[in-house]
Amino acid sequence: MSRRGGEFEHRTSIFEGAFRAWSHLGGLDPTDLENKTAAELDPLTNPLEEDLRLLNRKGVKGNSAENKEAAGGSGDDGGGNGVNEEGQDGGSNSAATPGVFSGKRREYPYEPLPRSGLSHPFVQAILSPWLGADADQYTIQLGLTTLRTWWQHRRKGESGSAVAALGTDKMRGVVEGYTRHFCNLAHCLVTNDKEQPPRTLN
């Protein structure tokens, strides 16, 4: 799990695409989720114009317990128990004015990973293209810990290392591809298979 040979870019592009997809799904109106197709809810062609999670974010500040819960500090996704491989430098969303877009960078509000962990097909789908089909149980568990840790830190914004790694035209296209793929998958899992949805939709 070193950063050699593009491993860092590969892993981070998968994680970032999944994060954006899960965030987008969590911001949808439940009625739209049930009645519109995945194409109509595409996060790239139909981004959320106004995201109440971002607009309401300032309202949770001032009450530390509520703020911790809103930030995912309740431990729903079991994160925070590993090394922050991304770093915590300069989360680009942390000081932004509430709204979907901050400057030219779109904001994606934090949605915790499904509590069921590896039992949830969405989590399995994130780890699979990174670890490969032949990963043993130890590698999968280590991968899950890495994913949970990354996901927790991502709520503060994209790290400087991730922004640099994914900032090229090529990598932006890769992330967008993963975002669309994971959004379509999550939409299918939640609407058709009745899997656990993002927390905001509960």
PDB file of C-alpha atoms in Angstrom:
ATOM      1  CA  MET A   1       0.000   0.000   0.000  1.00  0.00           C
ATOM      2  CA  SER A   2       2.867   2.350  -0.773  1.00  0.00           C
ATOM      3  CA  ARG A   3       2.572   5.354  -3.030  1.00  0.00           C
ATOM      4  CA  ARG A   4       4.953   3.869  -5.604  1.00  0.00           C
ATOM      5  CA  GLY A   5       3.936   3.453  -9.204  1.00  0.00           C
ATOM      6  CA  GLY A   6       0.865   5.653  -9.033  1.00  0.00           C
ATOM      7  CA  GLU A   7      -0.673   3.709  -6.134  1.00  0.00           C
ATOM      8  CA  PHE A   8      -1.523   6.905  -4.275  1.00  0.00           C
ATOM      9  CA  GLU A   9      -3.270   8.429  -7.289  1.00  0.00           C
ATOM     10  CA  HIS A  10      -5.061   5.154  -8.048  1.00  0.00           C
ATOM     11  CA  ARG A  11      -6.368   4.666  -4.521  1.00  0.00           C
ATOM     12  CA  THR A  12      -7.268   8.306  -3.953  1.00  0.00           C
ATOM     13  CA  SER A  13      -9.152   8.609  -7.245  1.00  0.00           C
ATOM     14  CA  ILE A  14     -11.307   5.613  -6.293  1.00  0.00           C
ATOM     15  CA  PHE A  15     -11.951   6.899  -2.779  1.00  0.00           C
ATOM     16  CA  GLU A  16     -12.672  10.434  -3.981  1.00  0.00           C
ATOM     17  CA  GLY A  17     -15.083   9.248  -6.661  1.00  0.00           C
ATOM     18  CA  ALA A  18     -16.942   7.105  -4.138  1.00  0.00           C
ATOM     19  CA  PHE A  19     -17.028   9.934  -1.610  1.00  0.00           C
ATOM     20  CA  ARG A  20     -18.509  12.371  -4.136  1.00  0.00           C
ATOM     21  CA  ALA A  21     -21.070   9.833  -5.302  1.00  0.00           C
ATOM     22  CA  TRP A  22     -22.229   8.946  -1.781  1.00  0.00           C
ATOM     23  CA  SER A  23     -22.349  12.636  -0.878  1.00  0.00           C
ATOM     24  CA  HIS A  24     -24.402  13.468  -3.960  1.00  0.00           C
ATOM     25  CA  LEU A  25     -26.848  10.666  -3.256  1.00  0.00           C
ATOM     26  CA  GLY A  26     -27.279  11.856   0.320  1.00  0.00           C
ATOM     27  CA  GLY A  27     -28.258  15.327  -0.845  1.00  0.00           C
ATOM     28  CA  LEU A  28     -31.048  14.199  -3.161  1.00  0.00           C
ATOM     29  CA  ASP A  29     -34.715  14.583  -2.409  1.00  0.00           C
ATOM     30  CA  PRO A  30     -36.066  11.124  -1.467  1.00  0.00           C
ATOM     31  CA  THR A  31     -38.897  11.586  -3.979  1.00  0.00           C
ATOM     32  CA  ASP A  32     -36.414  12.253  -6.780  1.00  0.00           C
ATOM     33  CA  LEU A  33     -34.395   9.249  -5.709  1.00  0.00           C
ATOM     34  CA  GLU A  34     -37.424   7.008  -6.110  1.00  0.00           C
ATOM     35  CA  ASN A  35     -38.899   8.557  -9.244  1.00  0.00           C
ATOM     36  CA  LYS A  36     -35.951   9.654 -11.373  1.00  0.00           C
ATOM     37  CA  THR A  37     -33.471   7.542 -13.271  1.00  0.00           C
ATOM     38  CA  ALA A  38     -29.781   7.392 -12.450  1.00  0.00           C
ATOM     39  CA  ALA A  39     -29.100   9.412 -15.612  1.00  0.00           C
ATOM     40  CA  GLU A  40     -31.423  12.182 -14.424  1.00  0.00           C
ATOM     41  CA  LEU A  41     -29.615  12.278 -11.089  1.00  0.00           C
ATOM     42  CA  ASP A  42     -26.122  12.224 -12.575  1.00  0.00           C
ATOM     43  CA  PRO A  43     -23.785  14.223 -10.299  1.00  0.00           C
ATOM     44  CA  LEU A  44     -21.760  15.578 -13.237  1.00  0.00           C
ATOM     45  CA  THR A  45     -24.530  16.751 -15.539  1.00  0.00           C
ATOM     46  CA  ASN A  46     -27.090  17.505 -12.814  1.00  0.00           C
ATOM     47  CA  PRO A  47     -25.186  18.709  -9.734  1.00  0.00           C
ATOM     48  CA  LEU A  48     -27.185  19.841  -6.725  1.00  0.00           C
ATOM     49  CA  GLU A  49     -27.934  23.544  -7.095  1.00  0.00           C
ATOM     50  CA  GLU A  50     -28.498  24.085  -3.395  1.00  0.00           C
ATOM     51  CA  ASP A  51     -27.439  21.575  -0.788  1.00  0.00           C
ATOM     52  CA  LEU A  52     -29.196  22.027   2.539  1.00  0.00           C
ATOM     53  CA  ARG A  53     -26.392  20.169   4.297  1.00  0.00           C
ATOM     54  CA  LEU A  54     -24.008  22.955   3.310  1.00  0.00           C
ATOM     55  CA  LEU A  55     -26.499  25.755   3.887  1.00  0.00           C
ATOM     56  CA  ASN A  56     -27.278  24.449   7.368  1.00  0.00           C
ATOM     57  CA  ARG A  57     -23.682  23.738   8.319  1.00  0.00           C
ATOM     58  CA  LYS A  58     -23.180  27.053  10.075  1.00  0.00           C
ATOM     59  CA  GLY A  59     -26.206  26.325  12.222  1.00  0.00           C
ATOM     60  CA  VAL A  60     -24.518  23.405  13.964  1.00  0.00           C
ATOM     61  CA  LYS A  61     -21.519  25.430  15.061  1.00  0.00           C
ATOM     62  CA  GLY A  62     -21.533  26.607  18.632  1.00  0.00           C
ATOM     63  CA  ASN A  63     -22.844  23.378  20.123  1.00  0.00           C
ATOM     64  CA  SER A  64     -19.876  21.066  20.289  1.00  0.00           C
ATOM     65  CA  ALA A  65     -21.906  17.882  20.673  1.00  0.00           C
ATOM     66  CA  GLU A  66     -24.171  18.702  17.735  1.00  0.00           C
ATOM     67  CA  ASN A  67     -21.224  19.867  15.671  1.00  0.00           C
ATOM     68  CA  LYS A  68     -19.372  16.626  16.327  1.00  0.00           C
ATOM     69  CA  GLU A  69     -22.396  14.622  15.275  1.00  0.00           C
ATOM     70  CA  ALA A  70     -22.864  16.682  12.111  1.00  0.00           C
ATOM     71  CA  ALA A  71     -19.210  16.159  11.244  1.00  0.00           C
ATOM     72  CA  GLY A  72     -19.535  12.436  11.658  1.00  0.00           C
ATOM     73  CA  GLY A  73     -17.715  12.340  14.963  1.00  0.00           C
ATOM     74  CA  SER A  74     -20.128   9.825  16.408  1.00  0.00           C
ATOM     75  CA  GLY A  75     -18.057   7.045  14.887  1.00  0.00           C
ATOM     76  CA  ASP A  76     -20.798   5.732  12.627  1.00  0.00           C
ATOM     77  CA  ASP A  77     -18.259   4.620  10.060  1.00  0.00           C
ATOM     78  CA  GLY A  78     -15.704   3.368  12.531  1.00  0.00           C
ATOM     79  CA  GLY A  79     -12.997   5.735  11.268  1.00  0.00           C
ATOM     80  CA  GLY A  80     -10.255   7.519  13.101  1.00  0.00           C
ATOM     81  CA  ASN A  81      -8.346   4.414  14.170  1.00  0.00           C
ATOM     82  CA  GLY A  82      -5.506   4.540  11.671  1.00  0.00           C
ATOM     83  CA  VAL A  83      -2.826   6.762  10.224  1.00  0.00           C
ATOM     84  CA  ASN A  84      -3.915   9.793   8.228  1.00  0.00           C
ATOM     85  CA  GLU A  85      -2.109   8.953   5.026  1.00  0.00           C
ATOM     86  CA  GLU A  86      -3.636  11.912   3.218  1.00  0.00           C
ATOM     87  CA  GLY A  87      -2.530  14.471   5.792  1.00  0.00           C
ATOM     88  CA  GLN A  88      -4.722  17.162   7.247  1.00  0.00           C
ATOM     89  CA  ASP A  89      -3.120  20.068   5.458  1.00  0.00           C
ATOM     90  CA  GLY A  90      -5.421  22.641   4.025  1.00  0.00           C
ATOM     91  CA  GLY A  91      -8.773  20.986   3.597  1.00  0.00           C
ATOM     92  CA  SER A  92      -9.998  23.154   0.749  1.00  0.00           C
ATOM     93  CA  ASN A  93     -13.636  23.114   1.861  1.00  0.00           C
ATOM     94  CA  SER A  94     -13.177  23.912   5.527  1.00  0.00           C
ATOM     95  CA  ALA A  95     -13.439  27.691   5.322  1.00  0.00           C
ATOM     96  CA  ALA A  96     -15.681  28.003   2.298  1.00  0.00           C
ATOM     97  CA  THR A  97     -18.895  29.947   2.163  1.00  0.00           C
ATOM     98  CA  PRO A  98     -21.841  27.546   2.318  1.00  0.00           C
ATOM     99  CA  GLY A  99     -22.957  26.476  -1.120  1.00  0.00           C
ATOM    100  CA  VAL A 100     -22.321  23.743  -3.607  1.00  0.00           C
ATOM    101  CA  PHE A 101     -19.407  25.502  -5.285  1.00  0.00           C
ATOM    102  CA  SER A 102     -16.495  27.215  -3.583  1.00  0.00           C
ATOM    103  CA  GLY A 103     -14.671  29.203  -6.228  1.00  0.00           C
ATOM    104  CA  LYS A 104     -14.134  26.688  -9.008  1.00  0.00           C
ATOM    105  CA  ARG A 105     -14.123  23.664  -6.699  1.00  0.00           C
ATOM    106  CA  ARG A 106     -17.351  21.943  -5.878  1.00  0.00           C
ATOM    107  CA  GLU A 107     -18.066  21.084  -2.278  1.00  0.00           C
ATOM    108  CA  TYR A 108     -19.218  17.608  -1.317  1.00  0.00           C
ATOM    109  CA  PRO A 109     -20.714  17.377   2.191  1.00  0.00           C
ATOM    110  CA  TYR A 110     -19.633  14.490   4.365  1.00  0.00           C
ATOM    111  CA  GLU A 111     -21.815  11.390   4.468  1.00  0.00           C
ATOM    112  CA  PRO A 112     -20.615   8.561   6.734  1.00  0.00           C
ATOM    113  CA  LEU A 113     -19.828   5.200   5.221  1.00  0.00           C
ATOM    114  CA  PRO A 114     -22.527   2.562   5.779  1.00  0.00           C
ATOM    115  CA  ARG A 115     -22.387   1.214   9.320  1.00  0.00           C
ATOM    116  CA  SER A 116     -22.470  -2.349   8.080  1.00  0.00           C
ATOM    117  CA  GLY A 117     -18.982  -1.997   6.618  1.00  0.00           C
ATOM    118  CA  LEU A 118     -17.963  -4.902   4.421  1.00  0.00           C
ATOM    119  CA  SER A 119     -21.501  -6.266   4.521  1.00  0.00           C
ATOM    120  CA  HIS A 120     -22.588  -3.317   2.393  1.00  0.00           C
ATOM    121  CA  PRO A 121     -22.042  -3.820  -1.358  1.00  0.00           C
ATOM    122  CA  PHE A 122     -21.084  -0.164  -1.806  1.00  0.00           C
ATOM    123  CA  VAL A 123     -18.103  -0.557   0.537  1.00  0.00           C
ATOM    124  CA  GLN A 124     -17.119  -3.774  -1.203  1.00  0.00           C
ATOM    125  CA  ALA A 125     -17.292  -1.969  -4.546  1.00  0.00           C
ATOM    126  CA  ILE A 126     -14.889   0.729  -3.329  1.00  0.00           C
ATOM    127  CA  LEU A 127     -12.280  -1.735  -2.122  1.00  0.00           C
ATOM    128  CA  SER A 128     -12.501  -4.140  -5.060  1.00  0.00           C
ATOM    129  CA  PRO A 129     -10.864  -2.037  -7.827  1.00  0.00           C
ATOM    130  CA  TRP A 130      -8.148  -0.922  -5.423  1.00  0.00           C
ATOM    131  CA  LEU A 131      -7.214  -4.218  -3.765  1.00  0.00           C
ATOM    132  CA  GLY A 132      -8.043  -6.540  -6.651  1.00  0.00           C
ATOM    133  CA  ALA A 133     -10.045  -9.744  -6.793  1.00  0.00           C
ATOM    134  CA  ASP A 134      -7.335 -11.876  -5.176  1.00  0.00           C
ATOM    135  CA  ALA A 135      -6.998  -9.880  -1.944  1.00  0.00           C
ATOM    136  CA  ASP A 136      -6.994 -12.046   1.182  1.00  0.00           C
ATOM    137  CA  GLN A 137      -9.026 -11.317   4.297  1.00  0.00           C
ATOM    138  CA  TYR A 138      -6.169  -9.555   6.086  1.00  0.00           C
ATOM    139  CA  THR A 139      -5.587  -7.224   3.135  1.00  0.00           C
ATOM    140  CA  ILE A 140      -9.308  -6.483   2.897  1.00  0.00           C
ATOM    141  CA  GLN A 141      -9.567  -5.623   6.583  1.00  0.00           C
ATOM    142  CA  LEU A 142      -6.507  -3.383   6.331  1.00  0.00           C
ATOM    143  CA  GLY A 143      -8.003  -1.777   3.265  1.00  0.00           C
ATOM    144  CA  LEU A 144     -11.265  -1.130   5.095  1.00  0.00           C
ATOM    145  CA  THR A 145      -9.380   0.571   7.934  1.00  0.00           C
ATOM    146  CA  THR A 146      -7.532   2.752   5.426  1.00  0.00           C
ATOM    147  CA  LEU A 147     -10.800   3.645   3.684  1.00  0.00           C
ATOM    148  CA  ARG A 148     -12.536   4.531   6.947  1.00  0.00           C
ATOM    149  CA  THR A 149      -9.629   6.684   8.074  1.00  0.00           C
ATOM    150  CA  TRP A 150      -9.438   8.480   4.719  1.00  0.00           C
ATOM    151  CA  TRP A 151     -13.207   9.007   4.718  1.00  0.00           C
ATOM    152  CA  GLN A 152     -13.163  10.578   8.181  1.00  0.00           C
ATOM    153  CA  HIS A 153     -10.405  13.013   7.254  1.00  0.00           C
ATOM    154  CA  ARG A 154     -12.058  13.842   3.936  1.00  0.00           C
ATOM    155  CA  ARG A 155     -14.947  15.500   5.761  1.00  0.00           C
ATOM    156  CA  LYS A 156     -12.551  18.376   6.522  1.00  0.00           C
ATOM    157  CA  GLY A 157     -11.949  18.896   2.826  1.00  0.00           C
ATOM    158  CA  GLU A 158      -9.556  17.577   0.226  1.00  0.00           C
ATOM    159  CA  SER A 159      -5.976  17.412   1.434  1.00  0.00           C
ATOM    160  CA  GLY A 160      -3.261  19.294  -0.380  1.00  0.00           C
ATOM    161  CA  SER A 161      -1.628  16.051  -1.491  1.00  0.00           C
ATOM    162  CA  ALA A 162      -4.899  14.771  -2.958  1.00  0.00           C
ATOM    163  CA  VAL A 163      -5.595  18.049  -4.776  1.00  0.00           C
ATOM    164  CA  ALA A 164      -2.120  17.927  -6.316  1.00  0.00           C
ATOM    165  CA  ALA A 165      -2.354  14.247  -7.253  1.00  0.00           C
ATOM    166  CA  LEU A 166      -5.801  14.515  -8.831  1.00  0.00           C
ATOM    167  CA  GLY A 167      -5.383  17.957 -10.362  1.00  0.00           C
ATOM    168  CA  THR A 168      -4.289  16.949 -13.852  1.00  0.00           C
ATOM    169  CA  ASP A 169      -6.751  16.712 -16.712  1.00  0.00           C
ATOM    170  CA  LYS A 170      -6.207  12.965 -16.863  1.00  0.00           C
ATOM    171  CA  MET A 171      -6.835  12.376 -13.165  1.00  0.00           C
ATOM    172  CA  ARG A 172      -9.841  14.708 -13.109  1.00  0.00           C
ATOM    173  CA  GLY A 173     -11.354  12.565 -15.822  1.00  0.00           C
ATOM    174  CA  VAL A 174     -10.592   9.420 -13.826  1.00  0.00           C
ATOM    175  CA  VAL A 175     -12.250  10.827 -10.708  1.00  0.00           C
ATOM    176  CA  GLU A 176     -15.297  11.908 -12.688  1.00  0.00           C
ATOM    177  CA  GLY A 177     -15.555   8.429 -14.155  1.00  0.00           C
ATOM    178  CA  TYR A 178     -15.461   6.848 -10.715  1.00  0.00           C
ATOM    179  CA  THR A 179     -17.947   9.422  -9.420  1.00  0.00           C
ATOM    180  CA  ARG A 180     -20.473   8.541 -12.098  1.00  0.00           C
ATOM    181  CA  HIS A 181     -19.860   4.807 -11.709  1.00  0.00           C
ATOM    182  CA  PHE A 182     -20.291   4.826  -7.942  1.00  0.00           C
ATOM    183  CA  CYS A 183     -23.341   7.095  -8.119  1.00  0.00           C
ATOM    184  CA  ASN A 184     -25.083   4.758 -10.545  1.00  0.00           C
ATOM    185  CA  LEU A 185     -24.154   1.801  -8.357  1.00  0.00           C
ATOM    186  CA  ALA A 186     -25.315   3.469  -5.138  1.00  0.00           C
ATOM    187  CA  HIS A 187     -28.576   4.533  -6.765  1.00  0.00           C
ATOM    188  CA  CYS A 188     -29.249   0.953  -7.815  1.00  0.00           C
ATOM    189  CA  LEU A 189     -28.303  -0.484  -4.424  1.00  0.00           C
ATOM    190  CA  VAL A 190     -30.523   1.918  -2.492  1.00  0.00           C
ATOM    191  CA  THR A 191     -33.571   2.023  -4.768  1.00  0.00           C
ATOM    192  CA  ASN A 192     -33.643  -1.515  -6.167  1.00  0.00           C
ATOM    193  CA  ASP A 193     -31.867  -3.634  -3.570  1.00  0.00           C
ATOM    194  CA  LYS A 194     -33.027  -1.572  -0.553  1.00  0.00           C
ATOM    195  CA  GLU A 195     -29.522  -1.384   0.882  1.00  0.00           C
ATOM    196  CA  GLN A 196     -28.728   1.115   3.621  1.00  0.00           C
ATOM    197  CA  PRO A 197     -28.765   4.643   2.114  1.00  0.00           C
ATOM    198  CA  PRO A 198     -26.617   7.636   3.081  1.00  0.00           C
ATOM    199  CA  ARG A 199     -27.427   8.811   6.601  1.00  0.00           C
ATOM    200  CA  THR A 200     -29.103  12.031   5.470  1.00  0.00           C
ATOM    201  CA  LEU A 201     -31.732   9.992   3.633  1.00  0.00           C
ATOM    202  CA  ASN A 202     -32.592   7.857   6.679  1.00  0.00           C
TER     203      ASN A 202
END
